[in-house]
Amino acid sequence: MQRAYPEKPEQVYFFGTCLIDLFYPEAGMAGIQLLEREGVKVIYPQQQSCCGQPAYNSGYDNEARKVAAAQIACLNEDLPVVVPSASCADMLRHHYPDLFAATPLHKQALNLAARTYELTEFLVHVCKVQLVDHGPAATVAIHNSCSAQRGMKTAQDAISLLRQMRNVAIVQQERASECCGFGGTFAVKAPDISNAMVQDKCDNLLATGANDLVSGDCGCLMNISGALEKRKDKIPAQHIASFIWERTQ
Amino acid sequence: MSRFEPATVNLEFDKRVSDALQDQELRANFRGAMDFLVGKRAAMFPDKEDLEALRAQGEAIRNRCLSQLPELLEQFEQRCTENGIQVHWAETAQEANAIILEIMHKHDATRMVKGKSMASEEIGLNHFLADHGVECLETDMGEYIVQLADETPSHIIMPAIHKNKQQIARLFNQKIEGVEYSEDVDRLIGIGRDVLRQKFFEADVGLSGVNFAVAETGTLCLVENEGNGRMTTTIPPVHIALCGIEKVVESLQDIPPLLRLLTRSATGQAITTYFNMISSPRKPDEKDGPREVHVVLLDNGRSRIYADKQLQETLRCIRCGACMNHCPVYTRIGGHAYGTTYPGPIGQVVSPQIWGLHTAGAITKACSLNGACGEACPVKIPLADLIRRLRYESNNSEPTPVPGPRGQGSLRKRPEAITWKLWALLSRKPGLYKLVLFLATRLRALAPKHIGPWTRYRSAPRPAARSLHELAAQRSQSNASSQEHGRHE
């Protein structure tokens, strides 16, 4: 069942995510600029930090809840919240309500969940963007995170955005839907299994001959491009917001 | 990998995983087999909407049956008794083993043939009986191979899926007298059949599992492909069925949708070769069938699972194995690496609950929470959520209203707990968080090149020159001043 989407609002919150904050801020800026170009004013609350997912997935619910409560507090006005990561959007949208079940913040968590959108989802369904590609010819492999495919079900939105780009050819990797092995703390807690997964992912991506790798999740990008770099293989990897922004100015 | 020893699960997990990852032949066997099974299942469900409707129906049936589990179990017992089936209740693995041994003793029985039963693996029946002088022969071809190799099943549906035909050929050649090495699959199956056929006739007792136990009619349903289940339950004079208490369904009408889901999800078959329904021992006018039928209803931790509303979802499982087939971790390490009777995602949920987190909780870390298992599950068990919940319970040192799984808090590590506390402090104090961002970006040249296990296989990520916090603040300032500027013009 498809989600009911609102009319394009005047302003939105932008929840930047901690990974983007520290390692990929250009992706966050590209997301903000894409939204503003559509005439949507973007509020970036300076009080924000992390959605709490790393602790939540590791089974530290109390710590996750404290951090999540701080995010709920700074995203408190009734505005859409746009998140440039399906994984963190999934946390806000689907796990906050569970995390705060039977607590005084439950209602607020449900309210926040209902107005949380993943960036590509928001661009496609709410802004209904029409992109004009000015970039050179590119062969691109998309890596959709597990959260984009299964939690948020927004994998198709990334694809449809790239399809709007006339000079971009999308290539399909083998076992495209398989997890890259990041899984937040999984990569550190089960490093050998994670490595087996990311090596296979790298092999499949290299086999496509793509000259760009694009994803809506910086966790996966960090994992895949980190592994590629370590093995001295190269496919430039970018967050989809950066990729689109650079080609459409 | 000989017998299953619960005590070794947590202790030897990392080593098992590392051994499995290094075994290239094993990895190739699993990758090939899982790709094949995933493809077969997908072909059986060409229409996504039909599949979703059927899954919803399966989930609803299982939930309805579980919601009245105590009543259905009583009704099942009563119907079975009326039908002449003897019902036994076993709260623990030890009790179940003792009940089965007692039935064997009553008949001076020393030879048992077994249809495939994961519940019997769960309670360690073969070794228990062997210790008491009972010879137990597995008759499912996969189980037979595994037994011959003195191993445990590596998959709940396809016990010997970790072996290729060359390995099986070698095994038969070494372990069965007078058998020459042959890689011809038909020949190998023929060899197995010749051995098993004789054993069926000699056996005193046949033991089977149960796929569905029907409360309305007191019927035991058995799904199988090889006919060994039928032979096991009809040829020996005594049949013992070992049945987890969660296997009860309300009526015969509940079965068709569940069966459709089960066979298609498990092996990509529209229907299996055999579907056995056993409702009584041999009747006076019948020419075959056992003279006695016993059913042992096994709890072994299930009522504890039942008591917790979220964890209860575990019990919807119809044991199809689709979660394993779709799990990127299982595909790479195989079933033995988990060290438990039930491997893969459902094993990560069931095993720590049956044997306790202090015994088997560590296997929950072998999951990236990617959700492929839950997506494949025919009865929509939210496996990733349950695995995460068990991780929480493993660390949780606070008392909970419902008992929860045994071994709560037993895997809590102080350094890790302190790390998360510090992280939480940092992440909810905006001033502190921004200070750390500021320092990390300004001192990025000093960023460590080695960060624990991460950089064993990947290069280290490097902090950006400016954080998004800073860039966004600058942008909103410049937006504000340009608006201000515009207003003055």
XYZ file of C-alpha atoms in Angstrom:
738
model
C 0.000 0.000 0.000
C 1.431 3.340 -1.001
C 1.734 6.043 1.546
C -0.545 9.110 1.206
C 1.621 12.106 0.346
C 0.809 15.703 1.238
C 0.989 18.776 -0.997
C 4.416 20.354 -1.181
C 4.884 22.260 2.106
C 6.474 25.669 2.541
C 9.097 24.460 4.915
C 10.588 21.257 6.248
C 13.046 20.075 8.845
C 16.221 18.496 7.567
C 17.594 15.710 9.733
C 21.173 15.369 8.526
C 22.257 12.108 10.261
C 25.519 11.753 12.169
C 27.465 9.981 9.422
C 26.686 12.714 6.920
C 27.381 15.345 9.531
C 30.932 14.208 10.081
C 31.942 12.371 6.913
C 29.672 13.369 4.040
C 28.392 16.908 4.738
C 28.359 17.688 1.009
C 25.600 15.088 0.647
C 23.596 16.855 3.329
C 24.141 20.227 1.665
C 23.129 18.800 -1.705
C 19.927 17.495 -0.129
C 19.186 20.900 1.374
C 19.878 22.639 -1.923
C 17.714 20.219 -3.894
C 14.819 20.948 -1.563
C 15.335 24.704 -1.625
C 15.498 24.703 -5.393
C 11.983 23.255 -5.289
C 10.914 26.265 -3.262
C 10.848 24.471 0.086
C 12.435 26.323 2.970
C 14.756 24.062 4.931
C 15.208 24.293 8.673
C 18.274 22.541 10.022
C 17.884 22.350 13.799
C 21.311 22.864 15.333
C 20.326 20.739 18.334
C 20.165 17.541 16.287
C 22.761 14.760 16.518
C 22.076 11.077 15.839
C 18.825 9.156 15.445
C 19.973 6.624 18.032
C 20.033 3.649 15.734
C 23.562 2.405 16.524
C 22.662 1.851 20.165
C 19.202 0.562 19.338
C 20.528 -2.088 16.962
C 23.114 -3.134 19.512
C 20.416 -3.694 22.085
C 21.091 -0.610 24.217
C 17.531 0.625 24.260
C 17.826 2.975 27.219
C 20.705 4.887 25.670
C 18.952 4.938 22.284
C 15.801 6.257 23.911
C 17.613 9.158 25.578
C 19.223 10.207 22.323
C 15.994 9.730 20.371
C 14.118 11.887 22.860
C 16.563 14.722 22.161
C 15.793 14.476 18.437
C 12.046 14.435 19.042
C 12.505 17.614 21.063
C 14.265 19.506 18.291
C 11.924 18.303 15.547
C 8.866 19.239 17.547
C 6.926 21.536 15.239
C 4.387 20.009 12.916
C 6.614 20.052 9.823
C 7.731 17.261 7.530
C 11.139 15.842 8.451
C 13.332 14.963 5.483
C 16.179 12.519 6.060
C 18.906 11.840 3.478
C 19.233 8.215 4.628
C 16.672 5.443 4.435
C 18.228 3.763 7.422
C 17.870 6.758 9.762
C 14.471 7.614 8.282
C 13.436 4.044 9.054
C 14.582 4.529 12.636
C 12.451 7.648 13.060
C 9.522 6.283 11.156
C 9.267 2.705 12.351
C 11.428 2.219 15.416
C 10.738 5.371 17.431
C 7.122 4.304 17.965
C 8.345 0.947 19.302
C 11.097 2.494 21.366
C 8.691 4.883 23.066
C 5.777 2.463 23.425
C 4.239 2.817 26.876
C 6.193 6.007 27.620
C 4.943 9.616 27.798
C 6.665 10.372 24.475
C 4.776 7.722 22.528
C 2.294 10.144 20.986
C 5.046 12.496 19.906
C 7.009 9.608 18.470
C 4.009 8.510 16.420
C 3.496 12.072 15.253
C 7.136 12.386 14.205
C 7.011 9.006 12.481
C 4.048 10.073 10.390
C 5.827 13.164 9.062
C 9.207 11.576 8.389
C 10.314 11.101 4.776
C 13.402 9.767 3.124
C 14.936 12.390 0.835
C 14.409 10.654 -2.517
C 10.879 9.730 -1.497
C 10.150 13.357 -0.646
C 11.647 14.659 -3.888
C 9.669 12.206 -6.003
C 6.306 12.074 -4.285
C 5.957 15.413 -2.544
C 8.079 17.823 -4.613
C 7.445 15.862 -7.810
C 10.814 17.058 -9.098
C 11.643 17.271 -12.777
C 15.390 17.034 -13.154
C 17.367 18.342 -16.107
C 20.658 16.556 -16.514
C 23.637 18.673 -17.549
C 26.276 16.092 -16.690
C 28.473 13.978 -18.945
C 27.515 10.462 -19.954
C 27.764 8.143 -16.958
C 27.231 4.478 -16.250
C 25.901 4.158 -12.745
C 25.287 1.288 -10.371
C 22.753 1.958 -7.632
C 23.138 0.365 -4.246
C 19.865 0.476 -2.381
C 20.239 -0.024 1.328
C 18.237 -2.733 3.052
C 16.255 -0.003 4.807
C 15.395 1.597 1.468
C 14.258 -1.744 0.100
C 12.463 -3.207 3.065
C 11.919 -0.683 5.849
C 11.053 2.469 3.933
C 10.303 0.796 0.594
C 11.768 3.780 -1.239
C 14.315 1.941 -3.400
C 12.219 2.648 -6.468
C 12.380 6.398 -5.814
C 16.150 6.520 -6.165
C 15.851 4.612 -9.415
C 13.153 6.890 -10.766
C 15.252 9.981 -9.959
C 18.217 8.577 -11.849
C 15.953 7.626 -14.738
C 15.144 11.296 -15.144
C 18.779 11.948 -15.982
C 19.155 11.629 -19.731
C 22.919 11.034 -19.747
C 22.872 8.394 -17.053
C 22.727 4.701 -17.852
C 21.835 2.480 -14.901
C 23.522 -0.907 -14.711
C 22.282 -3.802 -12.638
C 24.662 -5.659 -10.348
C 24.212 -9.323 -9.564
C 22.325 -9.921 -6.293
C 21.526 -6.230 -6.145
C 19.134 -6.642 -3.241
C 21.686 -8.370 -1.008
C 23.001 -6.558 2.057
C 26.465 -4.989 1.686
C 27.405 -6.144 5.171
C 27.433 -2.773 6.914
C 24.601 -3.130 9.394
C 25.972 -0.402 11.680
C 27.777 -2.094 14.518
C 27.488 -5.463 12.728
C 30.544 -4.513 10.638
C 32.554 -4.254 13.850
C 30.918 -6.972 15.923
C 31.002 -9.648 13.227
C 33.835 -8.261 11.111
C 34.691 -11.441 9.237
C 31.141 -12.129 8.118
C 30.687 -8.480 7.226
C 33.875 -8.627 5.203
C 32.709 -11.693 3.294
C 29.551 -9.798 2.401
C 31.205 -6.556 1.345
C 33.830 -8.355 -0.748
C 31.099 -10.076 -2.726
C 29.296 -6.762 -3.085
C 32.476 -5.124 -4.419
C 33.005 -7.969 -6.906
C 29.443 -7.667 -8.167
C 29.721 -3.899 -8.500
C 33.045 -4.038 -10.325
C 31.615 -6.609 -12.719
C 29.020 -4.094 -13.896
C 31.698 -1.803 -15.320
C 29.936 1.152 -13.700
C 31.946 4.360 -13.454
C 29.875 5.658 -10.561
C 28.283 4.109 -7.521
C 25.292 5.895 -6.074
C 23.387 5.188 -2.888
C 20.908 6.920 -0.651
C 22.697 5.690 2.476
C 26.127 6.808 3.588
C 26.568 3.793 5.861
C 26.573 1.460 2.870
C 28.749 3.883 0.900
C 31.304 4.089 3.670
C 31.425 0.303 3.862
C 31.590 -0.400 0.137
C 33.929 2.413 -0.852
C 36.122 1.719 2.170
C 36.460 -1.905 1.093
C 37.070 -0.966 -2.544
C 39.764 1.472 -1.479
C 41.449 -1.091 0.727
C 41.648 -3.503 -2.181
C 42.803 -0.650 -4.433
C 39.819 -0.963 -6.730
C 38.099 2.211 -7.748
C 34.532 3.166 -8.402
C 33.773 6.721 -7.293
C 30.941 6.533 -4.779
C 28.509 9.309 -4.052
C 25.363 9.927 -2.117
C 22.499 10.257 -4.544
C 21.817 13.837 -3.448
C 25.358 14.936 -4.319
C 25.233 13.058 -7.585
C 21.978 14.663 -8.672
C 22.851 18.133 -7.428
C 26.157 18.208 -9.283
C 24.564 17.187 -12.566
C 21.526 19.389 -12.471
C 22.888 22.846 -11.807
C 30.905 -31.028 13.909
C 29.583 -34.069 15.616
C 26.794 -33.794 18.149
C 25.013 -30.662 19.247
C 26.271 -29.445 22.614
C 24.346 -26.407 23.811
C 27.116 -25.533 26.248
C 29.545 -24.797 23.427
C 27.345 -22.440 21.405
C 28.441 -19.096 22.849
C 31.954 -20.248 23.648
C 32.857 -21.524 20.213
C 30.750 -19.300 18.004
C 33.495 -17.000 16.716
C 35.768 -19.903 15.938
C 33.027 -21.780 14.125
C 32.269 -18.712 12.024
C 35.888 -18.153 11.173
C 36.386 -21.826 10.224
C 33.297 -21.746 8.037
C 34.382 -18.577 6.261
C 37.746 -20.110 5.452
C 36.237 -23.296 3.990
C 35.906 -22.333 0.332
C 34.244 -25.595 -0.674
C 31.613 -25.170 2.015
C 30.973 -21.594 0.975
C 30.574 -22.578 -2.656
C 28.149 -25.368 -1.686
C 25.982 -22.979 0.291
C 26.076 -20.143 -2.191
C 25.012 -22.471 -5.000
C 22.309 -24.174 -2.971
C 20.824 -20.976 -1.551
C 20.775 -19.218 -4.932
C 18.989 -22.256 -6.343
C 16.397 -22.304 -3.557
C 15.795 -18.556 -3.654
C 15.205 -18.830 -7.390
C 12.819 -21.758 -6.989
C 10.766 -19.988 -4.363
C 10.569 -16.832 -6.454
C 9.292 -18.850 -9.410
C 6.540 -20.280 -7.217
C 5.285 -16.850 -6.255
C 5.167 -14.960 -9.541
C 2.494 -12.535 -8.369
C 3.553 -10.290 -5.522
C 0.026 -9.414 -4.519
C -1.054 -13.044 -4.370
C 1.965 -13.830 -2.251
C 1.248 -10.981 0.146
C -2.382 -12.038 0.489
C -1.343 -15.606 1.202
C 1.271 -14.498 3.733
C -1.295 -12.360 5.513
C -3.629 -15.349 5.590
C -0.877 -17.602 6.934
C 0.006 -15.092 9.615
C -3.622 -14.712 10.633
C -4.183 -18.469 10.862
C -1.098 -18.977 13.006
C -1.994 -16.036 15.226
C -5.545 -17.259 15.704
C -4.312 -20.725 16.637
C -1.679 -19.386 19.000
C -4.154 -17.058 20.668
C -6.092 -20.121 21.821
C -3.152 -22.458 22.196
C -3.963 -23.838 25.670
C -7.547 -24.682 24.672
C -6.473 -26.188 21.342
C -3.894 -28.363 23.037
C -6.535 -29.714 25.392
C -8.898 -30.341 22.537
C -6.107 -32.038 20.587
C -5.324 -34.304 23.508
C -8.966 -35.232 23.928
C -9.505 -36.033 20.235
C -6.299 -38.024 20.045
C -7.310 -40.049 23.094
C -10.723 -40.707 21.565
C -8.970 -41.837 18.400
C -6.763 -44.236 20.321
C -3.580 -42.150 20.143
C -1.709 -41.946 23.454
C -0.729 -38.428 24.429
C 2.281 -37.535 26.593
C 3.348 -34.113 27.836
C 7.033 -33.264 28.118
C 8.062 -30.040 29.766
C 11.767 -30.463 29.127
C 14.068 -32.230 26.696
C 14.990 -34.707 29.428
C 11.346 -35.547 30.050
C 10.702 -36.075 26.357
C 13.691 -38.369 26.041
C 12.615 -40.320 29.104
C 9.064 -40.751 27.801
C 10.341 -42.045 24.473
C 12.778 -44.427 26.141
C 10.035 -45.732 28.378
C 7.846 -46.526 25.381
C 10.809 -48.323 23.823
C 11.354 -50.320 27.021
C 7.711 -51.253 27.279
C 8.027 -52.995 23.930
C 11.538 -54.358 24.514
C 12.447 -52.283 21.512
C 16.072 -51.740 20.496
C 15.743 -50.529 16.918
C 14.200 -47.246 15.895
C 13.775 -45.732 12.459
C 13.211 -42.017 12.274
C 11.492 -39.756 9.826
C 12.919 -36.284 9.784
C 12.292 -34.465 13.055
C 14.083 -31.292 14.078
C 12.426 -31.523 17.492
C 14.273 -34.797 18.074
C 17.530 -33.025 17.173
C 16.537 -30.300 19.613
C 16.290 -32.758 22.488
C 19.365 -34.764 21.429
C 17.308 -37.933 21.109
C 19.691 -40.004 18.965
C 22.555 -39.746 21.401
C 20.325 -40.220 24.392
C 18.931 -43.430 22.926
C 22.353 -44.615 21.817
C 23.544 -44.185 25.397
C 20.677 -46.487 26.413
C 21.421 -49.180 23.890
C 18.861 -48.205 21.265
C 19.955 -48.044 17.633
C 18.408 -45.120 15.878
C 18.494 -44.771 12.118
C 17.651 -41.604 10.247
C 15.688 -42.410 7.104
C 15.408 -39.021 5.437
C 18.189 -39.154 2.833
C 19.748 -35.918 4.011
C 19.546 -36.926 7.660
C 20.942 -40.347 6.794
C 23.955 -38.730 5.130
C 24.485 -36.438 8.084
C 24.176 -39.304 10.539
C 26.636 -41.364 8.537
C 29.099 -38.490 8.721
C 28.480 -38.126 12.479
C 27.320 -34.567 11.950
C 24.207 -32.600 12.771
C 21.862 -31.137 10.137
C 23.060 -27.832 8.706
C 19.622 -26.769 7.494
C 16.207 -27.552 8.918
C 14.723 -28.686 5.602
C 17.797 -29.925 3.761
C 20.068 -31.387 6.445
C 22.959 -32.279 4.122
C 22.829 -29.193 1.914
C 26.391 -28.346 2.948
C 27.747 -31.361 1.114
C 28.302 -31.710 -2.612
C 27.932 -35.008 -4.451
C 31.665 -35.704 -4.421
C 31.706 -35.464 -0.648
C 28.689 -37.754 -0.371
C 30.235 -40.232 -2.787
C 33.358 -40.363 -0.636
C 31.287 -40.761 2.512
C 29.248 -43.682 1.146
C 32.391 -45.297 -0.172
C 34.074 -45.081 3.221
C 31.156 -45.813 5.548
C 28.920 -48.348 3.788
C 30.346 -51.783 3.284
C 30.885 -52.862 -0.291
C 29.986 -49.544 -1.881
C 32.185 -48.294 -4.686
C 32.881 -44.619 -5.252
C 30.260 -43.143 -7.576
C 29.254 -39.547 -8.228
C 26.071 -40.622 -10.006
C 23.297 -39.059 -7.933
C 20.694 -41.686 -8.836
C 23.169 -44.405 -7.916
C 23.899 -42.692 -4.571
C 20.208 -42.431 -3.731
C 19.786 -46.078 -4.716
C 22.538 -47.099 -2.313
C 20.884 -45.203 0.520
C 17.514 -46.752 -0.264
C 18.877 -50.277 -0.233
C 20.287 -49.754 3.244
C 17.158 -48.057 4.574
C 14.635 -50.512 3.121
C 15.935 -53.372 5.202
C 15.966 -51.188 8.326
C 12.299 -50.265 7.964
C 11.325 -53.940 8.186
C 13.567 -54.618 11.160
C 12.557 -51.607 13.246
C 10.515 -51.937 16.425
C 9.507 -48.326 16.612
C 9.181 -45.499 14.098
C 9.590 -41.921 15.232
C 8.450 -38.906 13.253
C 8.044 -35.191 13.689
C 4.788 -33.340 13.122
C 4.141 -30.427 10.767
C 0.590 -29.726 11.841
C -1.377 -31.179 14.740
C -5.098 -30.699 14.141
C -7.096 -30.042 17.307
C -10.524 -30.539 15.752
C -9.819 -34.067 14.563
C -6.787 -35.240 16.518
C -4.795 -35.665 13.317
C -1.020 -35.616 12.896
C 0.092 -34.191 9.548
C 3.459 -34.956 8.038
C 4.893 -33.241 4.970
C 7.632 -35.092 3.105
C 9.038 -36.008 -0.302
C 10.764 -39.333 -0.003
C 8.139 -41.692 1.374
C 10.374 -42.426 4.335
C 7.933 -40.605 6.586
C 5.140 -42.905 5.461
C 7.330 -45.987 5.886
C 8.458 -44.849 9.333
C 4.906 -44.299 10.500
C 3.276 -47.395 9.006
C 5.716 -50.301 8.982
C 6.993 -50.570 12.590
C 4.391 -51.745 15.112
C 4.761 -48.605 17.219
C 4.781 -44.992 16.017
C 5.924 -42.118 18.220
C 5.317 -38.585 17.001
C 7.336 -35.799 18.616
C 5.481 -32.514 18.366
C 6.331 -29.023 19.583
C 3.301 -27.615 21.389
C 3.135 -24.677 18.993
C 2.364 -26.938 16.037
C -1.343 -27.187 16.846
C -3.858 -25.736 14.406
C -7.551 -25.390 15.009
C -9.058 -27.298 12.096
C -8.279 -29.102 8.852
C -9.320 -25.973 6.983
C -6.317 -24.149 8.387
C -3.949 -26.480 6.615
C -4.265 -25.806 2.858
C -3.025 -22.197 2.992
C -0.233 -23.110 5.426
C 0.788 -26.083 3.323
C 0.878 -23.961 0.178
C 3.124 -21.502 1.961
C 5.277 -24.196 3.514
C 6.194 -26.208 0.436
C 6.636 -23.216 -1.846
C 8.734 -21.319 0.667
C 10.835 -24.303 1.631
C 11.806 -26.059 -1.581
C 9.911 -24.139 -4.225
C 7.503 -27.020 -4.724
C 3.799 -26.468 -5.350
C 3.125 -29.595 -3.322
C 5.280 -32.311 -1.830
C 5.223 -35.902 -2.975
C 3.657 -37.083 0.281
C 1.288 -35.512 2.758
C 0.504 -37.963 5.553
C -2.460 -37.646 7.876
C -2.429 -39.946 10.868
C -5.546 -40.053 13.009
C -5.334 -43.356 14.832
C -3.448 -46.629 15.219
C -4.341 -49.541 12.926
C -8.031 -50.369 13.117
C -9.265 -53.990 13.297
C -10.210 -54.112 9.603
C -6.998 -52.504 8.392
C -4.071 -54.455 6.952
C -1.250 -52.104 7.854
C -0.274 -49.334 10.166
C 1.198 -49.338 13.676
C -0.687 -51.012 16.523
C 0.197 -48.141 18.839
C 0.535 -44.443 18.149
C 2.001 -42.063 20.722
C 2.357 -38.330 20.510
C 4.807 -36.519 22.765
C 3.920 -32.853 23.163
C 7.154 -30.977 23.742
C 7.340 -27.685 25.599
C 11.101 -27.218 26.175
C 10.879 -23.467 26.697
C 7.985 -22.792 24.348
C 5.516 -21.747 27.026
C 8.088 -19.239 28.248
C 8.288 -17.829 24.721
C 4.506 -17.811 24.655
C 4.310 -15.660 27.785
C 5.916 -12.631 26.141
C 3.662 -10.942 23.629
C 6.423 -9.875 21.237
C 8.513 -13.025 21.498
C 5.391 -15.107 20.968
C 5.672 -14.222 17.279
C 8.512 -16.745 17.211
C 5.978 -19.532 17.586
C 4.230 -18.756 14.296
C 7.123 -20.499 12.541
C 6.119 -23.387 10.283
C 9.754 -24.529 9.832
C 10.110 -23.903 6.108
C 13.682 -22.605 6.266
C 13.059 -19.749 3.811
C 14.635 -17.289 6.236
C 17.911 -19.223 6.065
C 17.817 -19.492 2.321
C 17.487 -15.724 2.040
C 19.906 -14.777 4.810
C 23.190 -13.320 3.507
C 24.939 -14.439 6.688
C 23.658 -18.032 6.641
C 24.572 -18.236 2.950
C 28.177 -17.460 3.836
C 28.735 -19.433 7.007
C 26.260 -22.321 6.695
C 24.226 -23.940 9.411
C 26.931 -25.605 11.492
C 28.625 -22.310 12.286
C 25.720 -21.370 14.546
C 26.379 -24.472 16.619
C 22.667 -24.895 17.341
C 19.954 -27.251 16.155
C 18.120 -24.390 14.498
C 20.449 -22.171 12.455
C 19.917 -18.994 10.464
C 17.528 -16.210 11.412
C 14.848 -18.379 13.004
C 17.600 -20.230 14.828
C 18.960 -16.948 16.132
C 15.531 -16.303 17.602
C 14.541 -19.795 18.754
C 17.845 -21.110 20.064
C 18.649 -18.388 22.623
C 15.113 -18.746 23.919
C 15.231 -22.522 24.229
C 18.742 -22.784 25.673
C 18.983 -19.349 27.286
C 20.904 -16.231 26.290
C 23.810 -17.243 28.538
C 24.140 -20.393 26.424
C 23.195 -19.365 22.902
C 22.644 -15.598 22.913
C 25.919 -14.793 21.150
C 24.628 -16.031 17.818
C 22.338 -13.000 17.595
C 25.323 -10.872 16.658
C 25.615 -12.645 13.301
C 22.923 -10.469 11.777
C 23.117 -7.165 9.920
C 19.391 -6.601 10.509
C 18.968 -6.396 6.748
C 15.488 -7.881 6.977
C 15.710 -10.308 4.044
C 14.543 -13.102 6.363
C 11.403 -11.337 7.508
C 10.592 -10.466 3.925
C 10.790 -14.133 2.938
C 8.990 -15.513 5.987
C 5.661 -16.993 4.875
C 3.990 -16.138 8.177
C 5.597 -12.718 8.508
C 7.651 -13.272 11.637
C 9.541 -9.999 12.176
C 12.794 -11.891 12.616
C 15.088 -8.864 12.610
C 12.993 -7.186 15.318
C 13.125 -10.331 17.434
C 16.881 -10.722 16.973
C 17.293 -7.113 18.073
C 15.035 -7.696 21.047
C 17.175 -10.642 22.118
C 20.297 -8.494 21.823
C 18.600 -6.077 24.163
C 17.729 -8.865 26.572
C 21.326 -10.107 26.444
C 22.530 -6.719 27.712
C 19.606 -5.847 29.867
C 20.472 -5.870 33.532
C 17.238 -4.315 34.737
C 14.289 -6.329 36.019
C 11.424 -6.772 33.541
C 7.685 -7.203 34.163
C 7.461 -10.465 32.164
C 10.213 -13.044 32.858
C 11.629 -12.900 29.323
C 14.274 -15.293 28.046
C 16.626 -16.972 30.490
C 20.085 -15.481 30.845
C 18.976 -11.866 30.693
C 21.926 -9.513 30.957
C 24.417 -12.378 30.836
C 26.219 -11.026 27.757
C 26.501 -7.474 29.034
C 30.080 -6.243 28.766
C 31.072 -3.340 30.939
C 33.343 -1.536 28.465
C 30.634 -1.696 25.819
C 27.946 -0.509 28.216
C 30.144 2.431 29.227
C 30.846 3.290 25.589
C 27.127 3.519 24.841
C 26.559 5.617 27.938
C 29.216 8.072 26.790
C 27.813 8.062 23.283
C 24.363 8.836 24.667
C 25.721 11.688 26.714
C 27.512 13.134 23.710
C 24.516 12.759 21.431
C 22.034 14.553 23.618
C 24.184 17.462 24.707
C 24.224 19.666 21.597
C 27.078 21.825 22.860
C 29.273 18.838 23.547
C 28.289 17.159 20.281
C 29.195 20.255 18.297
C 32.472 20.583 20.126
C 33.378 17.041 19.145
C 32.380 17.767 15.544
C 34.490 20.902 15.610
C 37.536 19.086 16.930
C 37.123 16.114 14.594
C 36.883 18.332 11.522
C 39.710 20.653 12.533
C 42.002 17.839 13.549
C 41.039 15.573 10.682
C 44.640 15.174 9.609
C 45.124 13.328 12.883
C 42.179 10.974 12.313
C 43.244 7.410 13.128
C 44.178 5.213 10.179
C 43.257 2.102 12.090
C 39.909 1.749 13.828
C 39.530 -1.699 15.340
C 38.048 -4.395 13.146
C 36.703 -1.825 10.661
C 40.051 -1.121 9.035
C 41.028 -4.773 8.897
C 39.088 -4.886 5.639
C 38.339 -1.245 4.806
C 40.113 2.049 4.692
C 39.272 4.470 7.484
C 36.731 7.191 6.764
C 38.155 10.703 7.087
C 36.205 13.485 8.753
C 35.167 16.301 6.407
C 36.772 19.745 6.615
C 33.519 21.230 7.926
C 30.581 19.409 9.490
C 27.063 19.635 8.106
C 26.140 21.491 11.287
C 28.570 24.247 10.317
C 27.726 24.280 6.621
C 24.005 24.396 7.302
C 24.419 27.216 9.819
C 26.467 29.207 7.315
C 23.906 28.641 4.617
C 20.974 29.731 6.719
C 22.948 32.833 7.753
C 23.747 33.732 4.179
C 20.130 33.032 3.149
C 18.924 35.318 5.915
C 21.323 38.097 5.000
C 20.481 37.868 1.289
C 16.787 38.124 2.165
C 17.599 41.083 4.372
C 19.592 42.526 1.505
C 16.677 41.949 -0.885
C 14.303 43.778 1.401
C 16.515 46.880 1.425
C 16.709 47.046 -2.342
